[in-house]
Coordinates of C-alpha atoms in Angstrom, one line a residue:
X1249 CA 49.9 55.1 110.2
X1250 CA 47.1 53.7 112.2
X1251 CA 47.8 50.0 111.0
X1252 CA 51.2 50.8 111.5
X1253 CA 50.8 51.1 115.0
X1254 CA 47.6 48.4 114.9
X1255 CA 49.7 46.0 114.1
X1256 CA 52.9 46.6 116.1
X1257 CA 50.1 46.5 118.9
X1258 CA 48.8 43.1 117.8
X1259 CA 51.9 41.7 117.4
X1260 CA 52.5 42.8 121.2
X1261 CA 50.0 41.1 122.2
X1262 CA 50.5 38.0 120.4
X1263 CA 53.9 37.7 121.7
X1264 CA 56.1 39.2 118.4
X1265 CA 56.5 42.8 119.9
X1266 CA 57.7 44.3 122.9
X1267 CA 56.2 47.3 123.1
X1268 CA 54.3 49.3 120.0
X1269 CA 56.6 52.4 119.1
X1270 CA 54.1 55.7 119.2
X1271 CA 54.4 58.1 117.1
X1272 CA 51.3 60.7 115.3
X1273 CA 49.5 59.7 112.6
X1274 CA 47.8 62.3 110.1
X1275 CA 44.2 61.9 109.0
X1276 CA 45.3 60.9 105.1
X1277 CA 46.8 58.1 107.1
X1278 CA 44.1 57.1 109.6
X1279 CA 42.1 57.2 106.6
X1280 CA 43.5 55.6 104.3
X1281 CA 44.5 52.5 106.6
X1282 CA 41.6 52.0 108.5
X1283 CA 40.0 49.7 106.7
X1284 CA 42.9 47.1 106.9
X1285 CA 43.1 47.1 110.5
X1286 CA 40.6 44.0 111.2
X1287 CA 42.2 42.2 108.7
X1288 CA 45.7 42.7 110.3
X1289 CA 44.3 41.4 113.7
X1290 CA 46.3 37.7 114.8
X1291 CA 42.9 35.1 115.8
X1292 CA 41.5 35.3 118.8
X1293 CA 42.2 31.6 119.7
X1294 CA 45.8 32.0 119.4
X1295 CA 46.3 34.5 121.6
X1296 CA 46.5 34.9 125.4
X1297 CA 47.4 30.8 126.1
X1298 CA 50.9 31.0 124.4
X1299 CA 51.8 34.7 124.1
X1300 CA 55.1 36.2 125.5
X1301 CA 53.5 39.1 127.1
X1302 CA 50.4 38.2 128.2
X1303 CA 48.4 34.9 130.0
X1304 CA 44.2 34.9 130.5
X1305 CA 42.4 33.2 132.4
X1306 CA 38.8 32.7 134.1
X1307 CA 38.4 34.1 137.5
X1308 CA 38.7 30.7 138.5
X1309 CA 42.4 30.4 137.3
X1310 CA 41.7 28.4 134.4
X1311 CA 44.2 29.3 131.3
X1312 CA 42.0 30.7 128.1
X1313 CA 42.4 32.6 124.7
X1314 CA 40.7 35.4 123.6
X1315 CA 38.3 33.3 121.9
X1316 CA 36.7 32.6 124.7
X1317 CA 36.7 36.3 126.3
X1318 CA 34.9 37.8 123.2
X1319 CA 32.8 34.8 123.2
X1320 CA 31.3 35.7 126.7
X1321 CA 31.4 39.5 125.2
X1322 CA 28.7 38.6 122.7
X1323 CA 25.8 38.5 125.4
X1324 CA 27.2 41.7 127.4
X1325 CA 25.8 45.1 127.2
X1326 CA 28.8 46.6 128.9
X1327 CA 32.3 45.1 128.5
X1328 CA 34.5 47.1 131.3
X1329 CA 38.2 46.9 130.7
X1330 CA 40.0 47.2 134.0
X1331 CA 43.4 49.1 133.5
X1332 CA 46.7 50.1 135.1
X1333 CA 47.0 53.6 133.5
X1334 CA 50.9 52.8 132.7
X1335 CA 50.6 49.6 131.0
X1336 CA 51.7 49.5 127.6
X1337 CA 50.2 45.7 126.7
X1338 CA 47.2 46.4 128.7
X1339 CA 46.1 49.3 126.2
X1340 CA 47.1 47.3 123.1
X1341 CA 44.7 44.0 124.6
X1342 CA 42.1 47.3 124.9
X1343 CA 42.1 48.1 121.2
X1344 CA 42.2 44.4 120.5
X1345 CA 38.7 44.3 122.4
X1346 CA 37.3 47.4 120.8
X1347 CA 38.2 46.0 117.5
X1348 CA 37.3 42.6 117.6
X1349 CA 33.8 43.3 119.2
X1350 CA 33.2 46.4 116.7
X1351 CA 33.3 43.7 113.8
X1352 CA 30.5 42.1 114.6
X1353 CA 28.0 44.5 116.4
X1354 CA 27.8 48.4 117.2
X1355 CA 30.1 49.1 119.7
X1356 CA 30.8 52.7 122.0
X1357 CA 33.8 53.3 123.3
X1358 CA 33.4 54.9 126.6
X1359 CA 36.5 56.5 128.6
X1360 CA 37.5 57.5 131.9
X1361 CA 40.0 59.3 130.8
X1362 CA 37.9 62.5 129.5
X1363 CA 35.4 64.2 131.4
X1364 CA 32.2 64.5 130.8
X1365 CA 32.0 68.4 129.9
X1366 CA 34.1 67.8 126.8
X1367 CA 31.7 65.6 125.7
X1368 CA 30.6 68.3 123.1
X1369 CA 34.3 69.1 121.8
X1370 CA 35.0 65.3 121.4
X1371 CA 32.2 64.6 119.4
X1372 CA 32.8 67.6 116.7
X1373 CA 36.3 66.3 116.6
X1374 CA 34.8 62.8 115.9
X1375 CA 32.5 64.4 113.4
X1376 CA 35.7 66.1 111.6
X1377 CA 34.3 69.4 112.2
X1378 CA 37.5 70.5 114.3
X1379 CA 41.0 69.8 113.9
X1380 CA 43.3 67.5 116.8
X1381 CA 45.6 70.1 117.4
X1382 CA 42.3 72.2 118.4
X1383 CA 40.6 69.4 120.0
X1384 CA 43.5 68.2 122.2
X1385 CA 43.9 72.4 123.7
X1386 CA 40.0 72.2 124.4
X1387 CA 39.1 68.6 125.8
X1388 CA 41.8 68.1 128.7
X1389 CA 43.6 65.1 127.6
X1390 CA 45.4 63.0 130.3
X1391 CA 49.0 63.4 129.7
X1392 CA 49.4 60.4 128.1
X1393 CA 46.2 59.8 125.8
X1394 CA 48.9 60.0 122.4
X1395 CA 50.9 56.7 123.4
X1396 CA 48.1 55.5 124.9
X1397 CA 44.7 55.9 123.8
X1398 CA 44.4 58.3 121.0
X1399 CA 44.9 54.9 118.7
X1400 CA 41.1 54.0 120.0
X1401 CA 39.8 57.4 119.6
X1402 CA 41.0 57.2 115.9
X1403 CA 39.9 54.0 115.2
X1404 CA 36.8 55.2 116.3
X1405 CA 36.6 58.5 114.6
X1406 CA 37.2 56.3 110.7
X1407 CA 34.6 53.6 111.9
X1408 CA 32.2 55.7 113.1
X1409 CA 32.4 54.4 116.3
X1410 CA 30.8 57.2 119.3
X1411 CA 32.4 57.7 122.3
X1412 CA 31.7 58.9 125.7
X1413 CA 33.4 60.9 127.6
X1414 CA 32.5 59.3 130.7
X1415 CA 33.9 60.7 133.8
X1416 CA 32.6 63.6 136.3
X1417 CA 34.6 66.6 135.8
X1418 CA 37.6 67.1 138.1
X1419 CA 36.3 69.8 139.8
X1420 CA 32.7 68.6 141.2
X1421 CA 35.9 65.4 142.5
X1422 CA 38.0 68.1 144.2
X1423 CA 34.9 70.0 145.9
X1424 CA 33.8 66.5 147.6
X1425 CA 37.1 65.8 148.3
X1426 CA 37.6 69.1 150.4
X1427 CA 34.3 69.3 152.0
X1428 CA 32.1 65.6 151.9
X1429 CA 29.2 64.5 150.0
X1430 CA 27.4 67.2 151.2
X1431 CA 28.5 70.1 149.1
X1432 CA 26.6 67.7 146.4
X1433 CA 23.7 69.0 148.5
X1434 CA 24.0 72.7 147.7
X1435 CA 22.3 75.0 144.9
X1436 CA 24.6 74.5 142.0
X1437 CA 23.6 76.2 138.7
X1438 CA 21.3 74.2 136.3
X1439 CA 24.6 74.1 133.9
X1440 CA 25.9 72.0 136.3
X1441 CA 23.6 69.3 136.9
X1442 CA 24.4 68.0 133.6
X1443 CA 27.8 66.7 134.7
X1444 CA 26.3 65.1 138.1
X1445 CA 24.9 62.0 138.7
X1446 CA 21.6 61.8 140.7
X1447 CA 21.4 62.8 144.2
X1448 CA 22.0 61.6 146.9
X1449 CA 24.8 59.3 145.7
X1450 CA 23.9 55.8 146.3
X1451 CA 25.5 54.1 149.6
X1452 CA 28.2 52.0 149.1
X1453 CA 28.2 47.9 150.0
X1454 CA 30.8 47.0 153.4
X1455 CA 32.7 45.8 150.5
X1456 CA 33.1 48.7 148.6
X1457 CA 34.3 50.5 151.4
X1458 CA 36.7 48.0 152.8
X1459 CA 38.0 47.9 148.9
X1460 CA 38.3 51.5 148.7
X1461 CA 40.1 51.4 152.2
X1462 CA 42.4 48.5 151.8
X1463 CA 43.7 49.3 148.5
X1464 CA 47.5 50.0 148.5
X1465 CA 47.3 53.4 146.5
X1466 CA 44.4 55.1 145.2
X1467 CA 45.2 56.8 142.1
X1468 CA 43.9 60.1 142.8
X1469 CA 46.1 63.3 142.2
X1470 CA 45.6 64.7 145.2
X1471 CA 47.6 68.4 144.4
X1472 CA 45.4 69.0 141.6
X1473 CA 42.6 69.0 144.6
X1474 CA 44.4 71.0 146.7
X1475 CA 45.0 68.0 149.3
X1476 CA 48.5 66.4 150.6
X1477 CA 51.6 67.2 150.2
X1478 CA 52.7 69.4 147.2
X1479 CA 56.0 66.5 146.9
X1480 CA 53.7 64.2 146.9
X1481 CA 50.8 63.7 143.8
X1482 CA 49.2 60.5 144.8
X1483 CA 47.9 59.7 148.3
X1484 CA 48.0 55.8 149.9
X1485 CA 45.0 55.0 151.3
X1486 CA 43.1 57.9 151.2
X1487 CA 40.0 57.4 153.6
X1488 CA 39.3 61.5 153.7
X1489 CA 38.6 60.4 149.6
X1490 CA 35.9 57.8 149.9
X1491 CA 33.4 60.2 149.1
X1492 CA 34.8 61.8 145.8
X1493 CA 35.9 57.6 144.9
X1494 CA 32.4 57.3 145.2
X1495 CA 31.1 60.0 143.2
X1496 CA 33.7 59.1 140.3
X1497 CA 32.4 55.5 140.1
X1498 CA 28.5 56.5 140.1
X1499 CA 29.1 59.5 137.5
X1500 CA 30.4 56.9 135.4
X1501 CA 27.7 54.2 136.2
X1502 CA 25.3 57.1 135.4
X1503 CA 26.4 58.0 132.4
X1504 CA 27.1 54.3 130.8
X1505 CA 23.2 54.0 131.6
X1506 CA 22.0 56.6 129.9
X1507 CA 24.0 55.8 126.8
X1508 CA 22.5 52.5 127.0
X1509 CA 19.2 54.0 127.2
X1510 CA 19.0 56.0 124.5
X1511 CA 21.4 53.4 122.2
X1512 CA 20.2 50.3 123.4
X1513 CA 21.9 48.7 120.2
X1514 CA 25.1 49.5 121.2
X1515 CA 28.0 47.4 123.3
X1516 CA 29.6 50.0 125.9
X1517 CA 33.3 49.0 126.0
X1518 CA 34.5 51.0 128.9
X1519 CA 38.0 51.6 129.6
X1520 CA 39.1 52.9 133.4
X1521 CA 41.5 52.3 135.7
X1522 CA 41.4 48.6 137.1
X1523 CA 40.7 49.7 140.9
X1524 CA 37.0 50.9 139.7
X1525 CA 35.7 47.6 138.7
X1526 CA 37.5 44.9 139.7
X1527 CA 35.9 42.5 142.0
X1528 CA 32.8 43.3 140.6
X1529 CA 32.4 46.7 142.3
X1530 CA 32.9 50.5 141.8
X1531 CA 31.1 50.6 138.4
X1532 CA 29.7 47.1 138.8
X1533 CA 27.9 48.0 141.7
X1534 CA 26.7 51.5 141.2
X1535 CA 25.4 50.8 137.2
X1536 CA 22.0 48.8 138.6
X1537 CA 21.3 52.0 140.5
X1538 CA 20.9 53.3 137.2
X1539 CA 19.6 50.5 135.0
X1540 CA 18.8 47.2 136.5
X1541 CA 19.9 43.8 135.3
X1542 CA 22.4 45.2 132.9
X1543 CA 24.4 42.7 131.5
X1544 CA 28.0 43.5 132.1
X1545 CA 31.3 41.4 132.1
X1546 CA 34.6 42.6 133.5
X1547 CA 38.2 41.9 132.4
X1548 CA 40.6 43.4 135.1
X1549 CA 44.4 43.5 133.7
X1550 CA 47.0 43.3 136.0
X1551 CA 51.0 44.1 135.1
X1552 CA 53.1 41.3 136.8
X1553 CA 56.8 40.5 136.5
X1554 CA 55.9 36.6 135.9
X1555 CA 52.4 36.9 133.3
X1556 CA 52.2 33.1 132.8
X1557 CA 51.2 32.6 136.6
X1558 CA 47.9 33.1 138.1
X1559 CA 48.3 33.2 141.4
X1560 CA 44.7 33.4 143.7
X1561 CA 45.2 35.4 146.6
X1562 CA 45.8 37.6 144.1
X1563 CA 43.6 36.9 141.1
X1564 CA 40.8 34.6 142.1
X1565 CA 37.1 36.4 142.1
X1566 CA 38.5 39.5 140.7
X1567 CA 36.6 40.0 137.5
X1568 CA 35.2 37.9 134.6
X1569 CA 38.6 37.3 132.9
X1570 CA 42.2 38.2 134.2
X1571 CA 44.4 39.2 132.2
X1572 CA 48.4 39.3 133.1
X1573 CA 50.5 41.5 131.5
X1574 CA 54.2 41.8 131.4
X1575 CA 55.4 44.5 134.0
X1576 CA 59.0 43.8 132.9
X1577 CA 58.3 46.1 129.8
X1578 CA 59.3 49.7 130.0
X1579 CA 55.9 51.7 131.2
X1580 CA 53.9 53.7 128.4
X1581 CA 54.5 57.0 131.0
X1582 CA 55.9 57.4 134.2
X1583 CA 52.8 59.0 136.3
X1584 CA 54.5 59.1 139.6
X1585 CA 57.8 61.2 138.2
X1586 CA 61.0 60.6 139.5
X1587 CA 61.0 63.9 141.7
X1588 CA 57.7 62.8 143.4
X1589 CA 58.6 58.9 143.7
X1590 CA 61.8 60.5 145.7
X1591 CA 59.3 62.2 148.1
X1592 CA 56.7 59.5 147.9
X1593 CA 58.6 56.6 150.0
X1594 CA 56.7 53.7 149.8
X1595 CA 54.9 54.1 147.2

C-alpha cells in the first residue's frame, strides 16, 4: 500500500528505517490510503538535524531541518531536487518535498526520468484512462522507476497532482552526441519540433563548461548512443558530449517554462540527476533563457559514507540546501552492473 511504503520512507528519513522495502501496490490500495499519507508524515522541524540517515544544511554549512528548507520553498516557483539516481534516502527526502509542499499550494511534479514524447501516455495513465501494466510498455520507464519513483507518480495520480515528462527524447541526445549541435540545424519534421527546445541552443557560461568537463563521470549511457565501448555504459569525462549535456539541460529548462507559463499557479518540483543543477547551473542557468527572473531554489543531495559532516571543498556554494545522505545503505539499483564495473576501471 502507498502509506505502507510512505511511511517506511518517512521513517527512513527520520532516522527509524534503513531503507523502504518496495514492493507494487494496486489502485484499491493507492486509493484507498492516499488520503492518510500527510497525516503519516514525521514534522518537518524534527528532521534533517538529528536523523540517522540524513544531515541538511545551508550552502554555507550551517546545520538545519526541513523546516527551514520548505520554508524557503514557499516563495519558489521551481523547487529542483538534485539526485544521485541510486540513492535510496535521496528519493524518500524527494517525496517528502513533493508531499509537504503539495499540502499547502498546487504543486507539478516534473521528471527527468521520462521523456517528453510520452507526455501523452503519462497523462491518460494519470487520468485513469489506461492501465500501469499498459502504461509502463508504452512510456519507457528507467529501469528503476518501481523502487524508485513510481511512489511520486502515484501519489500524484490520487491527488491530482500533473506531471511533466520533462526530458528531450533520447534520440534527438544520441543524434547530437554523434554529429554536434548542428544536426539541430537540419529540416526535421514538424512532429518533431515539439520535443526540441528553441534553436540555436543557448551558449553555455566558462562555468558550465568547466563543470561539464571536470566532473568525474557524466551519467550518460553512452552504448545506447552508439558511442564508447560496448563493456563499457557510462563514459568519464565525456568532452565529445558537451553538446547533447547541453541540449538535455535546455530541453528541460524549456519545458519547466512553459509549464510555468501556462500554470502560473503551480510549484514545479523537479527531480533530476544532481549533476544538472548543482552549483546553480545546467537547469539554473538555461531556465532565464526561457522565462526571466524565475524564482527557483535548489537542493542538491549527495550520498556520503559520513552524512553528519559537511565538508566545503565539497559542499560549500553548491545549491540552496545540501542534503547528505547515507551511502553506507545498500543502493536502490545497481546502474553500472557488475559485468560493466569489471570493464569500467576507475570508475
Amino acid at each position: 500500500m502507498l502509506r505502507h511504503a510512505w511511511t517506511r520512507s518517512a521513517g527512513a528519513v527520520a532516522g527509524s528505517f534503513a531503507v523502504s522495502q518496495h514492493r507494487r501496490w494496486t489502485s484499491c490500495d493507492v486509493a484507498a490510503a492516499s488520503h492518510s499519507v500527510h497525516h503519516s508524515m514525521p514534522p518537518a522541524k524534527e528532521l534533517g538535524r538529528n536523523s540517522a540517515h540524513i544531515s541538511i544544511f545551508t550552502r554555507s554549512g550551517e546545520r538545519v531541518s526541513f523546516a527551514e528548507v520548505l520554508e524557503a520553498a514557499e516563495t519558489a516557483e521551481v523547487v529542483f531536487l538534485g539526485e544521485t539516481h541510486d540513492d535510496p534516502v535521496a528519493h524518500q527526502v524527494e517525496m517528502y518535498i513533493l508531499a509537504s509542499l503539495q499540502r499547502s499550494r498546487p504543486c507539478t511534479l516534473s521528471l527527468e526520468m521520462f521523456d517528453a514524447d510520452v507526455q501523452g501516455i503519462l497523462d491518460e495513465y494519470l487520468a485513469g484512462l489506461i492501465n500501469e501494466n499498459d502504461f509502463l510498455l508504452d512510456a519507457r520507464p528507467w529501469i528503476n522507476y518501481d523502487p524508485d519513483y513510481r511512489i511520486m507518480v502515484e501519489f500524484a495520480k490520487q491527488t491530482d497532482t500533473p506531471v511533466l515528462a520533462a526530458n528531450v527524447p533520447r534520440r534527438y541526445v544520441g543524434a547530437v552526441s554523434r554529429s554536434g549541435e548542428r544536426v539541430l540545424s537540419q529540416s526535421w519534421p514538424s512532429s518533431s519540433l515539439a520535443w526540441l527546445p528553441q534553436m540555436p541552443l543557448p551558449t553555455p557560461s566558462a562555468r558550465y563548461s568547466e563543470h561539464l568537463l571536470d566532473s568525474p563521470a557524466v551519467p550518460i549511457n553512452a552504448a545506447e548512443l552508439g558511442l564508447g565501448s560496448p563493456g563499457c555504459p557510462y563514459m568519464r569525462r565525456p568532452s565529445e558530449l558537451a553538446p547533447a549535456v547541453v541540449l538535455w539541460d535546455t530541453a528541460m529548462a524549456s519545458r519547466i517554462a512553459k509549464h510555468l507559463a501556462d500554470h502560473p499557479d503551480r510549484t514545479v518540483v523537479h527531480a533530476c540527476g544532481v549533476f544538472h543543477v548543482e552549483h546553480f547551473l545546467g537547469i539554473c542557468e538555461m531556465l532565464p533563457h526561457f522565462r526571466k527572473d524565475t524564482k527557483m531554489l535548489v537542493i542538491a543531495m549527495y550520498p556520503e559514507e559520513d552524512c553528519h559532516t559537511f565538508k566545503p571543498s565539497l559542499h560549500a556554494g553548491a545549491a540552496d540546501f545540501v542534503v547528505l545522505t547515507d551511502a553506507t545503505l545498500p543502493r536502490s539499483y545497481d546502474h553500472f552492473g557488475a559485468a560493466a564495473a569489471q570493464r569500467c576501471p576507475g570508475k
